[in-house]
Short mmCIF file of C-alpha atoms in Angstrom, two decimals:
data_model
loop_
_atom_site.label_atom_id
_atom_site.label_comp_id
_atom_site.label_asym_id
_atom_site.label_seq_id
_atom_site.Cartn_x
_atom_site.Cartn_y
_atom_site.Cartn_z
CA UNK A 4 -3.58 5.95 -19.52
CA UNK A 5 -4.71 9.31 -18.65
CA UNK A 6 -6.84 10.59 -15.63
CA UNK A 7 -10.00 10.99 -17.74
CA UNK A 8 -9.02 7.48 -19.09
CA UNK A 9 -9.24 6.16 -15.50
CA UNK A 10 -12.35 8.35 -14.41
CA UNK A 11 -14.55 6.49 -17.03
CA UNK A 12 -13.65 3.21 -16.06
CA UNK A 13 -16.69 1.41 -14.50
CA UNK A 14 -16.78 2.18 -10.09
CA UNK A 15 -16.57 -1.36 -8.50
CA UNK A 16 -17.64 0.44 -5.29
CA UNK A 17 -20.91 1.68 -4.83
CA UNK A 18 -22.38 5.10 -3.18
CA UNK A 19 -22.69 4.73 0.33
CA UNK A 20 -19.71 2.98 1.98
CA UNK A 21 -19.07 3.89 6.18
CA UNK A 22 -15.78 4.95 5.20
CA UNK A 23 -14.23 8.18 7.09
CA UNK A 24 -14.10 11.25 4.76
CA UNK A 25 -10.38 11.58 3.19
CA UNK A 26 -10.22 7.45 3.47
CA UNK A 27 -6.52 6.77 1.64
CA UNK A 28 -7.97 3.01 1.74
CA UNK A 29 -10.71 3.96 0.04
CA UNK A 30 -9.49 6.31 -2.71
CA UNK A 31 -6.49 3.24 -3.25
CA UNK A 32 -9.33 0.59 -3.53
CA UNK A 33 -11.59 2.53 -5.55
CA UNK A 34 -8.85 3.02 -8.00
CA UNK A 35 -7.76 -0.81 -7.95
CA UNK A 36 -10.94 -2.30 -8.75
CA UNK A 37 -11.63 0.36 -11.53
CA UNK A 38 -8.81 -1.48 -13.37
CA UNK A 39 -9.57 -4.91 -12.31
CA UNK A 40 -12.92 -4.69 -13.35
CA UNK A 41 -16.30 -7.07 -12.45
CA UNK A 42 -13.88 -10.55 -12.84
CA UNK A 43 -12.65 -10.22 -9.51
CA UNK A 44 -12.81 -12.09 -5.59
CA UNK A 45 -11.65 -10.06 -2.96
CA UNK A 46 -10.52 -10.94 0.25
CA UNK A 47 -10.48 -9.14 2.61
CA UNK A 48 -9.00 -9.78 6.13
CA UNK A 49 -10.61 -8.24 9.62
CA UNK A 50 -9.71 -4.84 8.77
CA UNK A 51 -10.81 -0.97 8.46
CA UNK A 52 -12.49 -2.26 4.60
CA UNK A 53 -14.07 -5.13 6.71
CA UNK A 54 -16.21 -2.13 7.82
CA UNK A 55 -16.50 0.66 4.66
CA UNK A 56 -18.24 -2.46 2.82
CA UNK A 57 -21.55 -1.76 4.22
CA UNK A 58 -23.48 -4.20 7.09
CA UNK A 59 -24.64 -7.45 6.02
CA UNK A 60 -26.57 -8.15 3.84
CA UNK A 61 -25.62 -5.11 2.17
CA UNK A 62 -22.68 -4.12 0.61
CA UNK A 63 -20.84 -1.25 -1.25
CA UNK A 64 -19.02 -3.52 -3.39
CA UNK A 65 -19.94 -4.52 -6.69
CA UNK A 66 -17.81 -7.85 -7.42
CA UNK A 67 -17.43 -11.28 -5.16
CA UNK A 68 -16.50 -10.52 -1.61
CA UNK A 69 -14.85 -12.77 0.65
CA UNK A 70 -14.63 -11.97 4.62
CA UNK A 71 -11.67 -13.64 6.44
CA UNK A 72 -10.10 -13.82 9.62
CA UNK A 73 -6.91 -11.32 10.36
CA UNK A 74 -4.08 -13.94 9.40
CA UNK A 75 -5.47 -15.92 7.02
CA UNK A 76 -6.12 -13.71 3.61
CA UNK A 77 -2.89 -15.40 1.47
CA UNK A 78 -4.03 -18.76 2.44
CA UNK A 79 -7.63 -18.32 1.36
CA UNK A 80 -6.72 -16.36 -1.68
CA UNK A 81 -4.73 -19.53 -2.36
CA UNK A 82 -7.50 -21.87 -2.13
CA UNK A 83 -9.73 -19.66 -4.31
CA UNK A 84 -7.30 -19.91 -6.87
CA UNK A 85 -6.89 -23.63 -6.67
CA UNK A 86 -10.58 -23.93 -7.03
CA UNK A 87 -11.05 -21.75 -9.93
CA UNK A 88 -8.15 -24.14 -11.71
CA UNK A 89 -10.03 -27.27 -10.93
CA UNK A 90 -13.51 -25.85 -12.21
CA UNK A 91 -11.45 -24.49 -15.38
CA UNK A 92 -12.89 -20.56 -14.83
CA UNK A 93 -10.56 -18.35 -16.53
CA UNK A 94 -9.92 -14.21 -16.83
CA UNK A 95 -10.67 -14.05 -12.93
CA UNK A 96 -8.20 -11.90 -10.82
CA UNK A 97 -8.05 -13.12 -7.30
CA UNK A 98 -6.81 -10.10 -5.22
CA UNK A 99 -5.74 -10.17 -1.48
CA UNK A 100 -6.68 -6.67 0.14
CA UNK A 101 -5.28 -6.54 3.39
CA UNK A 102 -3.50 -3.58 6.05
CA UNK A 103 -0.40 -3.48 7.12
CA UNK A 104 -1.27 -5.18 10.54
CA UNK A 105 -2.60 -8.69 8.67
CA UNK A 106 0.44 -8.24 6.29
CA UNK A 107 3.75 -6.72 8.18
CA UNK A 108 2.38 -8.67 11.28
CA UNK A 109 -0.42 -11.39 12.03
CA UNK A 110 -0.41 -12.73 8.09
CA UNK A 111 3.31 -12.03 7.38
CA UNK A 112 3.18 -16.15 7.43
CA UNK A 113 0.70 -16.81 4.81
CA UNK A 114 1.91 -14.16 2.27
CA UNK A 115 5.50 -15.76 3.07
CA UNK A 116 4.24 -19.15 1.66
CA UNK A 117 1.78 -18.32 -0.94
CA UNK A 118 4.88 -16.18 -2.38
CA UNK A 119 7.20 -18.95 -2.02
CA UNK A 120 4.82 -21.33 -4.14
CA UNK A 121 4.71 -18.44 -6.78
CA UNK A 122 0.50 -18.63 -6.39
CA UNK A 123 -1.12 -16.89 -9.16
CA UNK A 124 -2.80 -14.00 -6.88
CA UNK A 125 -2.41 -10.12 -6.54
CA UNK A 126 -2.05 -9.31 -2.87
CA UNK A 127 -2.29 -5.79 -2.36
CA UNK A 128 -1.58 -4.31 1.24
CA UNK A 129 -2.76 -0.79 1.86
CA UNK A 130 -0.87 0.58 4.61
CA UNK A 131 -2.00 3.28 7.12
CA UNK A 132 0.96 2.72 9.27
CA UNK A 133 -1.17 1.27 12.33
CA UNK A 134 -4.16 -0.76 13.01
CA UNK A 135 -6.32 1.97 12.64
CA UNK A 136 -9.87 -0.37 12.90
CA UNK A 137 -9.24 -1.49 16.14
CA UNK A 138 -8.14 1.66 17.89
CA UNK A 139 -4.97 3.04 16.29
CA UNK A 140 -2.27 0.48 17.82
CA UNK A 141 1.39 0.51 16.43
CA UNK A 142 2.47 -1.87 14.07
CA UNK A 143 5.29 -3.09 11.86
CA UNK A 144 4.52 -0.74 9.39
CA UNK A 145 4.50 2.21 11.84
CA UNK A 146 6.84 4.84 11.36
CA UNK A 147 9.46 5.96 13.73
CA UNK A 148 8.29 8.70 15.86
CA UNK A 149 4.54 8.61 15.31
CA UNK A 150 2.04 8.71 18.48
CA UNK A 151 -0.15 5.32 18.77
CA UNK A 152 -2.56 4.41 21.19
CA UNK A 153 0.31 1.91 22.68
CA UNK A 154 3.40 3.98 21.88
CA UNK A 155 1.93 7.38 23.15
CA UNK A 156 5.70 9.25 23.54
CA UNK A 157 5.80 7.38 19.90
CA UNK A 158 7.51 4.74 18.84
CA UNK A 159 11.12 3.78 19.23
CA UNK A 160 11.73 1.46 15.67
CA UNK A 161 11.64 2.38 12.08
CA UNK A 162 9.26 0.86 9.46
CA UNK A 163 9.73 -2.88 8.59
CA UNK A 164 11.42 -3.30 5.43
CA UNK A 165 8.41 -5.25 3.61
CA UNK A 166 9.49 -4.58 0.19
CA UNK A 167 13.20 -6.98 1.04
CA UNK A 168 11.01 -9.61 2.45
CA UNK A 169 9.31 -9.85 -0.66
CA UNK A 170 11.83 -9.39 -3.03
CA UNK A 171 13.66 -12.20 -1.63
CA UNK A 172 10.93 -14.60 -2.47
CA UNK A 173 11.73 -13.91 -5.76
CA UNK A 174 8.40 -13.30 -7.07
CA UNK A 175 7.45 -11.97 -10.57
CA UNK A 176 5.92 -8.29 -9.75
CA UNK A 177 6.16 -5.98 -6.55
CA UNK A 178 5.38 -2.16 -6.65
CA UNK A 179 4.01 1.16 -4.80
CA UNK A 180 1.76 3.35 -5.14
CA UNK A 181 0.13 5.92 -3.36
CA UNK A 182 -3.72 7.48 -3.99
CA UNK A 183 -2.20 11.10 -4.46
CA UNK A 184 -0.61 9.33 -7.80
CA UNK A 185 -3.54 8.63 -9.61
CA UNK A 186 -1.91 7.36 -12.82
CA UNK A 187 1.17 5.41 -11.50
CA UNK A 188 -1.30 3.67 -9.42
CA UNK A 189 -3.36 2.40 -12.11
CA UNK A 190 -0.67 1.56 -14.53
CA UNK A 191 1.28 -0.65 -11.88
CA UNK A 192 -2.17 -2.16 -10.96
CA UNK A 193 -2.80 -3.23 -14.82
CA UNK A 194 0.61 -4.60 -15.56
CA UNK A 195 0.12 -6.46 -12.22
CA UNK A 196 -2.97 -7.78 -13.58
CA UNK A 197 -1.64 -8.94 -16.72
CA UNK A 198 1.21 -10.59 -15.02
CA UNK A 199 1.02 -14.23 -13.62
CA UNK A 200 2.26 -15.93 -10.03
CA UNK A 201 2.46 -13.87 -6.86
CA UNK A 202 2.19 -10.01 -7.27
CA UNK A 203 2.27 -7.43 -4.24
CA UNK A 204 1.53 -3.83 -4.30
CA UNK A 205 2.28 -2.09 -1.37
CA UNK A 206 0.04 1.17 -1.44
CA UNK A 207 0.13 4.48 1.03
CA UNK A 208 -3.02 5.18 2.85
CA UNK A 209 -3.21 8.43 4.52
CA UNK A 210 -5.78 8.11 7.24
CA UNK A 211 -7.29 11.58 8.74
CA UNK A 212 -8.22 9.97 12.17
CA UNK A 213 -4.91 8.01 12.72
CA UNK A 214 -2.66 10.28 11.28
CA UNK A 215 -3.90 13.28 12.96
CA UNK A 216 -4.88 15.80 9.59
CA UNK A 217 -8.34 17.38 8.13
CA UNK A 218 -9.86 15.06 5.86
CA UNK A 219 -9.88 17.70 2.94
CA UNK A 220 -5.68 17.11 3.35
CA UNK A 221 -4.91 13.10 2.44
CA UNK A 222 -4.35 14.18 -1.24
CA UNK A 223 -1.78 17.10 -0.44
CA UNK A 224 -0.52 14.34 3.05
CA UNK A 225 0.03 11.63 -0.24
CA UNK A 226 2.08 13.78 -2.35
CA UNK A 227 3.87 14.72 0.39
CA UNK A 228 5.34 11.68 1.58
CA UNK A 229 6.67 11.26 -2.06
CA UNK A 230 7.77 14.73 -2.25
CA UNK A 231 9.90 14.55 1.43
CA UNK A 232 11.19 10.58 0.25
CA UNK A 233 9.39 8.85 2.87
CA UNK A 234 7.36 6.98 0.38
CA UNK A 235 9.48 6.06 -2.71
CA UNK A 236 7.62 4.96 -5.47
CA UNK A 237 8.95 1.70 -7.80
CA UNK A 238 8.53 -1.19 -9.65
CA UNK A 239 9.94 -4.42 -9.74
CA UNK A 240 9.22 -6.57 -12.46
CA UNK A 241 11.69 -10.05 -12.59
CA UNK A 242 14.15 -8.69 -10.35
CA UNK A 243 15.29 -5.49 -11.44
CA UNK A 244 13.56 -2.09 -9.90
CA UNK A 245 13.01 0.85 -11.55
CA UNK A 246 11.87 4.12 -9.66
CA UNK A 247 8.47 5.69 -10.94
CA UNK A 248 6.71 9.28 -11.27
CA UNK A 249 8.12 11.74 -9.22
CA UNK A 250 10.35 9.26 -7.84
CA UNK A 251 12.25 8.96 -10.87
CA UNK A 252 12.43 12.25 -10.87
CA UNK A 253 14.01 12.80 -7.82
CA UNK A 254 16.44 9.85 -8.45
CA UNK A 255 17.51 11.24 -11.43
CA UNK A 256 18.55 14.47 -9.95
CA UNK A 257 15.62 16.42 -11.73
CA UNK A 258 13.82 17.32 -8.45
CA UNK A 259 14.91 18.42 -4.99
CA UNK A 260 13.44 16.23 -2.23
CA UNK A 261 11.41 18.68 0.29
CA UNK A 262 12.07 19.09 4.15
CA UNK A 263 10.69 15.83 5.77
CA UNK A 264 9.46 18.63 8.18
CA UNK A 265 6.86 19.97 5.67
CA UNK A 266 5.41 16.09 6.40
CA UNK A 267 5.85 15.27 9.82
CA UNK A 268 4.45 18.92 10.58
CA UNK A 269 0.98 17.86 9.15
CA UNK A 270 -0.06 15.28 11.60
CA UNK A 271 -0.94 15.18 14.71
CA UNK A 272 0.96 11.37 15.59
CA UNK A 273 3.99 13.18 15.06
CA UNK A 274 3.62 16.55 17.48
CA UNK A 275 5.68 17.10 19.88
CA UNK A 276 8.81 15.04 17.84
CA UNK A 277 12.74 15.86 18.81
CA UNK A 278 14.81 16.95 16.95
CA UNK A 279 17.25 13.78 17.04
CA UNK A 280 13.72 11.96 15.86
CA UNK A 281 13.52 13.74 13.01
CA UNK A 282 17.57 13.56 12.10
CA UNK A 283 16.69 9.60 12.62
CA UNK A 284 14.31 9.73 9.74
CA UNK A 285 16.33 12.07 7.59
CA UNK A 286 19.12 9.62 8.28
CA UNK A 287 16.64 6.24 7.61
CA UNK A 288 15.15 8.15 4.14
CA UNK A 289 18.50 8.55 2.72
CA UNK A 290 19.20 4.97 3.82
CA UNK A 291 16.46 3.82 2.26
CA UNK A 292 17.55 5.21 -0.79
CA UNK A 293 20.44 3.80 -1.42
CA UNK A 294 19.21 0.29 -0.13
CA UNK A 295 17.07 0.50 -3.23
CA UNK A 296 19.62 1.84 -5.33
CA UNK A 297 20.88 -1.41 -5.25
CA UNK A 298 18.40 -3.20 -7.16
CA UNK A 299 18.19 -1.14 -10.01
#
């Protein structure tokens, strides 16, 4: 699939959302349901997409739409799926679209067990490394180093490792993605689609407001995090990971990873970071790397 492949695919999102201009979430979202198509339920957990929907009794969303508490979007997703068993409706994707708050944090307990029962959802979490609806408050997911509303010298841990606590559930399909990769995104969202029992995406969302950048930038902020290493991008499919776009291409020697600098230097959560900050990240990218190395 090409990008004027994905371009004519039907919009599941209508004109008119309250999103902020330059929404990552929003790009990410728009691009899932594109592939996922009119058969679908979302849920969707007290969030930042609780809000771009539209006001009741409107929405901006053209498939089934399903509001939920913060901690609780596995556990309905579940019970969707059960019910669509029991009253035999087929070719419907159920898809769990929560942030990284209700899925490093407050929900980490519901994905746990739907995962460990193998449910036959997609739970995608789209993570803007804070919770950004609620006032930009650090969360598992943020980053060491970047300015929140309650870590204003920024904070003092690195990123939860979400992709080992689902790989050790043993689940058919995890990925990544990331909005400024178009393509990737849409292939791993189709293969996830065609693939049964628990799936999880975890998807980059640059966010202009949080993350301190003009709105015209989350496309060039994107590709940068791949670029620098920050964000890897893979695919897991029955155990064994294989690294994807650019990725690949930097794994394979074929590309130089960029300055994490040329990243950090964009946004206005990390101004003002040390120098022994920044040789903590350095030092937790190439890390990273070889943690997934592992699983290839």
């Amino acid at each position: 699939m090409n990008i004027k492949d994905i371009i004519k695919l039907p919009d599941q999102i209508l004109p008119g959302t309250a999103a902020c201009p330059g929404c990552g979430l929003q790009l990410n979202l728009r691009l899932t349901l594109k592939v996922l198509g009119k058969r679908t339920v979302i849920v969707i957990p007290a969030s930042c997409t609780s809000v771009i929907q539209g006001i009741y009794p409107g929405s901006a969303f053209n498939i089934v739409t399903i509001n939920t508490a913060i901690e609780t979007a596995a556990s309905l997703s579940s019970g969707i799926v059960a019910a669509l068993e029991v009253r035999k409706i087929p070719d419907v994707t159920v898809l769990a679209w929560a942030g990284d708050g209700a899925t490093f944090d407050i929900g980490l307990q519901a994905l746990s067990s739907v995962a460990e029962r193998n449910e036959n959802l997609l739970y995608i979490c789209y993570d803007n490394e804070a919770y950004m609806n609620t006032g930009i408050q650090r969360s598992g997911a943020t980053p060491l180093g970047a300015k929140t509303t309650t870590t204003p010298t920024g904070k003092r841990e690195h990123k939860k490792d979400i992709f080992g606590i689902m790989y050790s559930h043993h689940i058919p399909y995890i990925a990544s993605g990331c909005p400024s990769f178009p393509v990737d995104l849409v292939e791993k969202v189709k293969r996830a689609k065609e693939t049964r029992g628990t799936r999880f995406i975890h998807l980059l969302s640059p966010c202009p407001p949080g993350w301190g950048y003009p709105s015209s930038m989350t496309i060039k902020v994107g590709k940068l995090a791949v670029e620098t290493g920050i964000w890897v991008l893979y695919e897991v499919v029955d155990g064994s990971l294989k690294f994807t776009g650019l990725s690949k291409m930097i794994y394979e020697g074929r590309v130089k990873r960029k300055p994490i600098q040329e990243y950090l230097k964009m946004q206005r959560r990390f101004k003002g970071i040390t120098e022994e900050d920044i040789r903590l990240i350095e030092e937790w990218v190439e890390t990273y790397w070889d943690y997934l190395k592992k699983f290839t």
